[in-house]
Amino acid sequence: EAVGQLPDLSPCLDAAALGLELPPVPEAEAEAVAAVRTTLDEAVVQQVLGRVKEDLAKAEHAALQAESLQYVPVRAEATLALAKAQHAAGRFEDAEAGLHDALSLGIASHHDQIVAKAAAGLSLLEADRMGPPRVSLRWVAIGLAALEAQGGQSPDVRANLLNTRALAKRRNGDLEGAIEDGRRAVSYTHLTLP
């Protein structure tokens, strides 16, 4: 019943709806790409419901489905979903490797949203393990640049990046900067609410 009440998630993975300029899906792979994206939608539902094991299983399945495809953007999407699920499951080394792979695939396919999300994931991972704030700040800068490359869309990703930057600034002793970025993160979060 709870799943039925969730909003349709397919626009979140629809590159055209997000204004991204990705190459068209090859006709020969259209069904397979659609199947991967359906599995990714199912993984997001599990993630939203807090079902870490189920999210991980769906993300692993999507990554396996995408592995043999030539269409790199969907491979990047599946790789990112798997890395995020691994992070949620506490598999930090796997998550880090997956985020780097997703970043590389995103760059290779000009999928700036994936680049931004992978950079956000890497910045958060670095913050989670209390790494040097400068490393988190570098990943935030890459993520924000990728958002600008796609036209400044994805307020949820921007909010995550600004929040991570606020945490890093606070750890560096820049309380004013941390508060400002925190406020900006909240303002972008409000843009994503229905």
Tab-separated table of C-alpha atoms in Angstrom:
chain	number	residue	atom	x	y	z
A	1	GLU	CA	0.000	0.000	0.000
A	2	ALA	CA	2.839	2.409	0.900
A	3	VAL	CA	4.519	1.777	-2.452
A	4	GLY	CA	1.300	2.590	-4.289
A	5	GLN	CA	1.187	6.007	-2.632
A	6	LEU	CA	4.682	7.009	-3.742
A	7	PRO	CA	4.933	9.394	-6.691
A	8	ASP	CA	6.004	8.070	-10.081
A	9	LEU	CA	9.791	7.941	-10.031
A	10	SER	CA	10.436	7.444	-13.731
A	11	PRO	CA	10.860	11.209	-14.388
A	12	CYS	CA	13.851	11.091	-12.019
A	13	LEU	CA	15.647	8.826	-14.471
A	14	ASP	CA	14.242	10.366	-17.658
A	15	ALA	CA	17.135	12.262	-19.178
A	16	ALA	CA	14.910	14.180	-21.604
A	17	ALA	CA	12.637	15.364	-18.796
A	18	LEU	CA	15.680	16.535	-16.876
A	19	GLY	CA	16.985	18.523	-19.831
A	20	LEU	CA	20.082	16.421	-20.327
A	21	GLU	CA	21.528	16.016	-23.763
A	22	LEU	CA	22.241	12.317	-23.812
A	23	PRO	CA	22.550	10.296	-26.978
A	24	PRO	CA	19.407	8.444	-27.959
A	25	VAL	CA	19.055	4.837	-26.860
A	26	PRO	CA	19.974	2.510	-29.723
A	27	GLU	CA	16.846	0.830	-31.041
A	28	ALA	CA	18.420	-2.598	-30.578
A	29	GLU	CA	18.850	-1.908	-26.832
A	30	ALA	CA	15.653	0.020	-26.157
A	31	GLU	CA	13.880	-2.825	-24.349
A	32	ALA	CA	16.932	-3.733	-22.289
A	33	VAL	CA	17.543	-0.093	-21.293
A	34	ALA	CA	13.880	0.253	-20.302
A	35	ALA	CA	14.169	-2.928	-18.206
A	36	VAL	CA	17.237	-1.561	-16.396
A	37	ARG	CA	15.473	1.718	-15.677
A	38	THR	CA	12.427	-0.145	-14.355
A	39	THR	CA	14.681	-2.084	-11.991
A	40	LEU	CA	16.317	1.202	-10.947
A	41	ASP	CA	12.853	2.636	-10.193
A	42	GLU	CA	12.172	-0.406	-8.020
A	43	ALA	CA	15.489	0.110	-6.198
A	44	VAL	CA	14.585	3.739	-5.466
A	45	VAL	CA	11.264	2.619	-3.972
A	46	GLN	CA	13.137	0.244	-1.657
A	47	GLN	CA	15.586	3.021	-0.761
A	48	VAL	CA	12.758	5.459	0.063
A	49	LEU	CA	11.136	2.813	2.253
A	50	GLY	CA	14.426	2.288	4.097
A	51	ARG	CA	14.795	-1.301	2.932
A	52	VAL	CA	18.569	-1.382	2.581
A	53	LYS	CA	18.915	-5.084	1.682
A	54	GLU	CA	16.143	-4.932	-0.902
A	55	ASP	CA	17.570	-1.725	-2.392
A	56	LEU	CA	20.982	-3.372	-2.636
A	57	ALA	CA	19.508	-6.471	-4.306
A	58	LYS	CA	17.600	-4.384	-6.882
A	59	ALA	CA	20.630	-2.173	-7.565
A	60	GLU	CA	22.863	-5.233	-8.010
A	61	HIS	CA	20.309	-6.671	-10.444
A	62	ALA	CA	20.157	-3.398	-12.410
A	63	ALA	CA	23.961	-3.226	-12.601
A	64	LEU	CA	24.072	-6.807	-13.852
A	65	GLN	CA	21.379	-6.032	-16.452
A	66	ALA	CA	23.278	-2.945	-17.642
A	67	GLU	CA	26.733	-4.515	-17.690
A	68	SER	CA	26.501	-5.935	-21.218
A	69	LEU	CA	24.796	-2.917	-22.784
A	70	GLN	CA	26.594	-0.566	-25.125
A	71	TYR	CA	24.461	2.389	-23.982
A	72	VAL	CA	26.841	3.975	-21.470
A	73	PRO	CA	24.399	6.432	-19.811
A	74	VAL	CA	22.280	3.612	-18.370
A	75	ARG	CA	25.408	1.768	-17.254
A	76	ALA	CA	26.385	4.956	-15.384
A	77	GLU	CA	22.919	5.173	-13.795
A	78	ALA	CA	23.009	1.546	-12.655
A	79	THR	CA	26.573	1.836	-11.358
A	80	LEU	CA	25.642	4.903	-9.331
A	81	ALA	CA	22.542	3.211	-7.898
A	82	LEU	CA	24.627	0.235	-6.822
A	83	ALA	CA	27.281	2.453	-5.211
A	84	LYS	CA	24.629	4.385	-3.273
A	85	ALA	CA	23.043	1.128	-2.081
A	86	GLN	CA	26.458	-0.195	-1.036
A	87	HIS	CA	27.074	2.999	0.933
A	88	ALA	CA	23.724	2.633	2.694
A	89	ALA	CA	24.619	-0.999	3.493
A	90	GLY	CA	27.927	0.055	5.050
A	91	ARG	CA	30.065	-1.385	2.260
A	92	PHE	CA	32.179	1.756	2.022
A	93	GLU	CA	35.096	0.427	-0.036
A	94	ASP	CA	32.726	-1.043	-2.637
A	95	ALA	CA	30.740	2.194	-2.609
A	96	GLU	CA	33.838	4.297	-3.176
A	97	ALA	CA	34.968	2.150	-6.105
A	98	GLY	CA	31.454	2.232	-7.561
A	99	LEU	CA	31.184	6.001	-7.203
A	100	HIS	CA	34.483	6.425	-9.065
A	101	ASP	CA	33.228	4.057	-11.789
A	102	ALA	CA	29.921	5.950	-12.032
A	103	LEU	CA	31.815	9.236	-12.235
A	104	SER	CA	33.976	7.888	-15.070
A	105	LEU	CA	30.986	6.491	-16.957
A	106	GLY	CA	29.132	9.760	-16.430
A	107	ILE	CA	32.020	11.747	-17.856
A	108	ALA	CA	32.406	9.340	-20.779
A	109	SER	CA	28.723	9.610	-21.692
A	110	HIS	CA	28.297	13.347	-20.924
A	111	HIS	CA	25.768	12.380	-18.234
A	112	ASP	CA	26.378	15.430	-16.050
A	113	GLN	CA	23.670	14.507	-13.567
A	114	ILE	CA	25.472	11.229	-12.825
A	115	VAL	CA	28.784	13.100	-12.529
A	116	ALA	CA	27.197	15.496	-10.020
A	117	LYS	CA	25.561	12.697	-8.032
A	118	ALA	CA	28.742	10.606	-7.981
A	119	ALA	CA	30.758	13.618	-6.809
A	120	ALA	CA	28.117	14.259	-4.125
A	121	GLY	CA	28.395	10.638	-3.048
A	122	LEU	CA	32.184	10.833	-2.885
A	123	SER	CA	32.054	14.052	-0.872
A	124	LEU	CA	29.595	12.497	1.572
A	125	LEU	CA	31.626	9.310	1.832
A	126	GLU	CA	34.697	11.367	2.662
A	127	ALA	CA	32.752	13.341	5.265
A	128	ASP	CA	31.332	10.131	6.772
A	129	ARG	CA	34.783	8.735	7.393
A	130	MET	CA	35.984	12.092	8.751
A	131	GLY	CA	38.533	12.525	5.989
A	132	PRO	CA	40.234	15.846	5.382
A	133	PRO	CA	37.602	18.530	4.680
A	134	ARG	CA	39.605	19.685	1.651
A	135	VAL	CA	38.868	16.359	-0.085
A	136	SER	CA	35.118	16.731	0.471
A	137	LEU	CA	35.337	20.317	-0.762
A	138	ARG	CA	37.061	19.193	-3.981
A	139	TRP	CA	34.311	16.664	-4.697
A	140	VAL	CA	31.662	19.300	-3.960
A	141	ALA	CA	33.310	21.654	-6.460
A	142	ILE	CA	33.261	18.948	-9.137
A	143	GLY	CA	29.623	18.169	-8.412
A	144	LEU	CA	28.569	21.818	-8.585
A	145	ALA	CA	30.468	22.243	-11.861
A	146	ALA	CA	28.658	19.237	-13.320
A	147	LEU	CA	25.320	20.742	-12.279
A	148	GLU	CA	26.224	23.966	-14.047
A	149	ALA	CA	27.160	21.974	-17.150
A	150	GLN	CA	23.632	20.545	-17.236
A	151	GLY	CA	22.036	23.955	-16.787
A	152	GLY	CA	21.895	24.165	-13.010
A	153	GLN	CA	19.086	21.652	-12.587
A	154	SER	CA	18.619	19.030	-9.850
A	155	PRO	CA	17.935	21.087	-6.722
A	156	ASP	CA	18.089	17.915	-4.602
A	157	VAL	CA	21.645	17.177	-5.719
A	158	ARG	CA	22.638	20.827	-5.226
A	159	ALA	CA	21.165	20.708	-1.703
A	160	ASN	CA	23.189	17.573	-0.901
A	161	LEU	CA	26.385	19.152	-2.212
A	162	LEU	CA	25.830	22.388	-0.286
A	163	ASN	CA	25.045	20.460	2.880
A	164	THR	CA	28.261	18.442	2.578
A	165	ARG	CA	30.187	21.644	1.891
A	166	ALA	CA	28.654	23.175	5.032
A	167	LEU	CA	29.847	20.198	7.087
A	168	ALA	CA	33.356	20.479	5.661
A	169	LYS	CA	33.466	24.231	6.306
A	170	ARG	CA	32.338	23.682	9.884
A	171	ARG	CA	35.127	21.147	10.394
A	172	ASN	CA	37.557	23.746	8.982
A	173	GLY	CA	36.321	26.322	11.520
A	174	ASP	CA	34.462	28.457	8.964
A	175	LEU	CA	31.209	28.719	10.895
A	176	GLU	CA	29.816	31.648	8.887
A	177	GLY	CA	30.427	29.812	5.618
A	178	ALA	CA	28.906	26.635	7.061
A	179	ILE	CA	25.752	28.477	8.132
A	180	GLU	CA	25.412	30.185	4.748
A	181	ASP	CA	25.795	26.908	2.825
A	182	GLY	CA	23.416	25.195	5.235
A	183	ARG	CA	20.786	27.864	4.584
A	184	ARG	CA	21.287	27.572	0.844
A	185	ALA	CA	20.963	23.776	1.083
A	186	VAL	CA	17.637	24.158	2.897
A	187	SER	CA	16.390	26.629	0.281
A	188	TYR	CA	17.118	24.104	-2.497
A	189	THR	CA	15.517	21.319	-0.473
A	190	HIS	CA	12.274	23.301	-0.425
A	191	LEU	CA	12.314	23.334	-4.230
A	192	THR	CA	12.120	19.545	-4.291
A	193	LEU	CA	9.115	19.223	-2.006
A	194	PRO	CA	5.718	18.590	-3.652
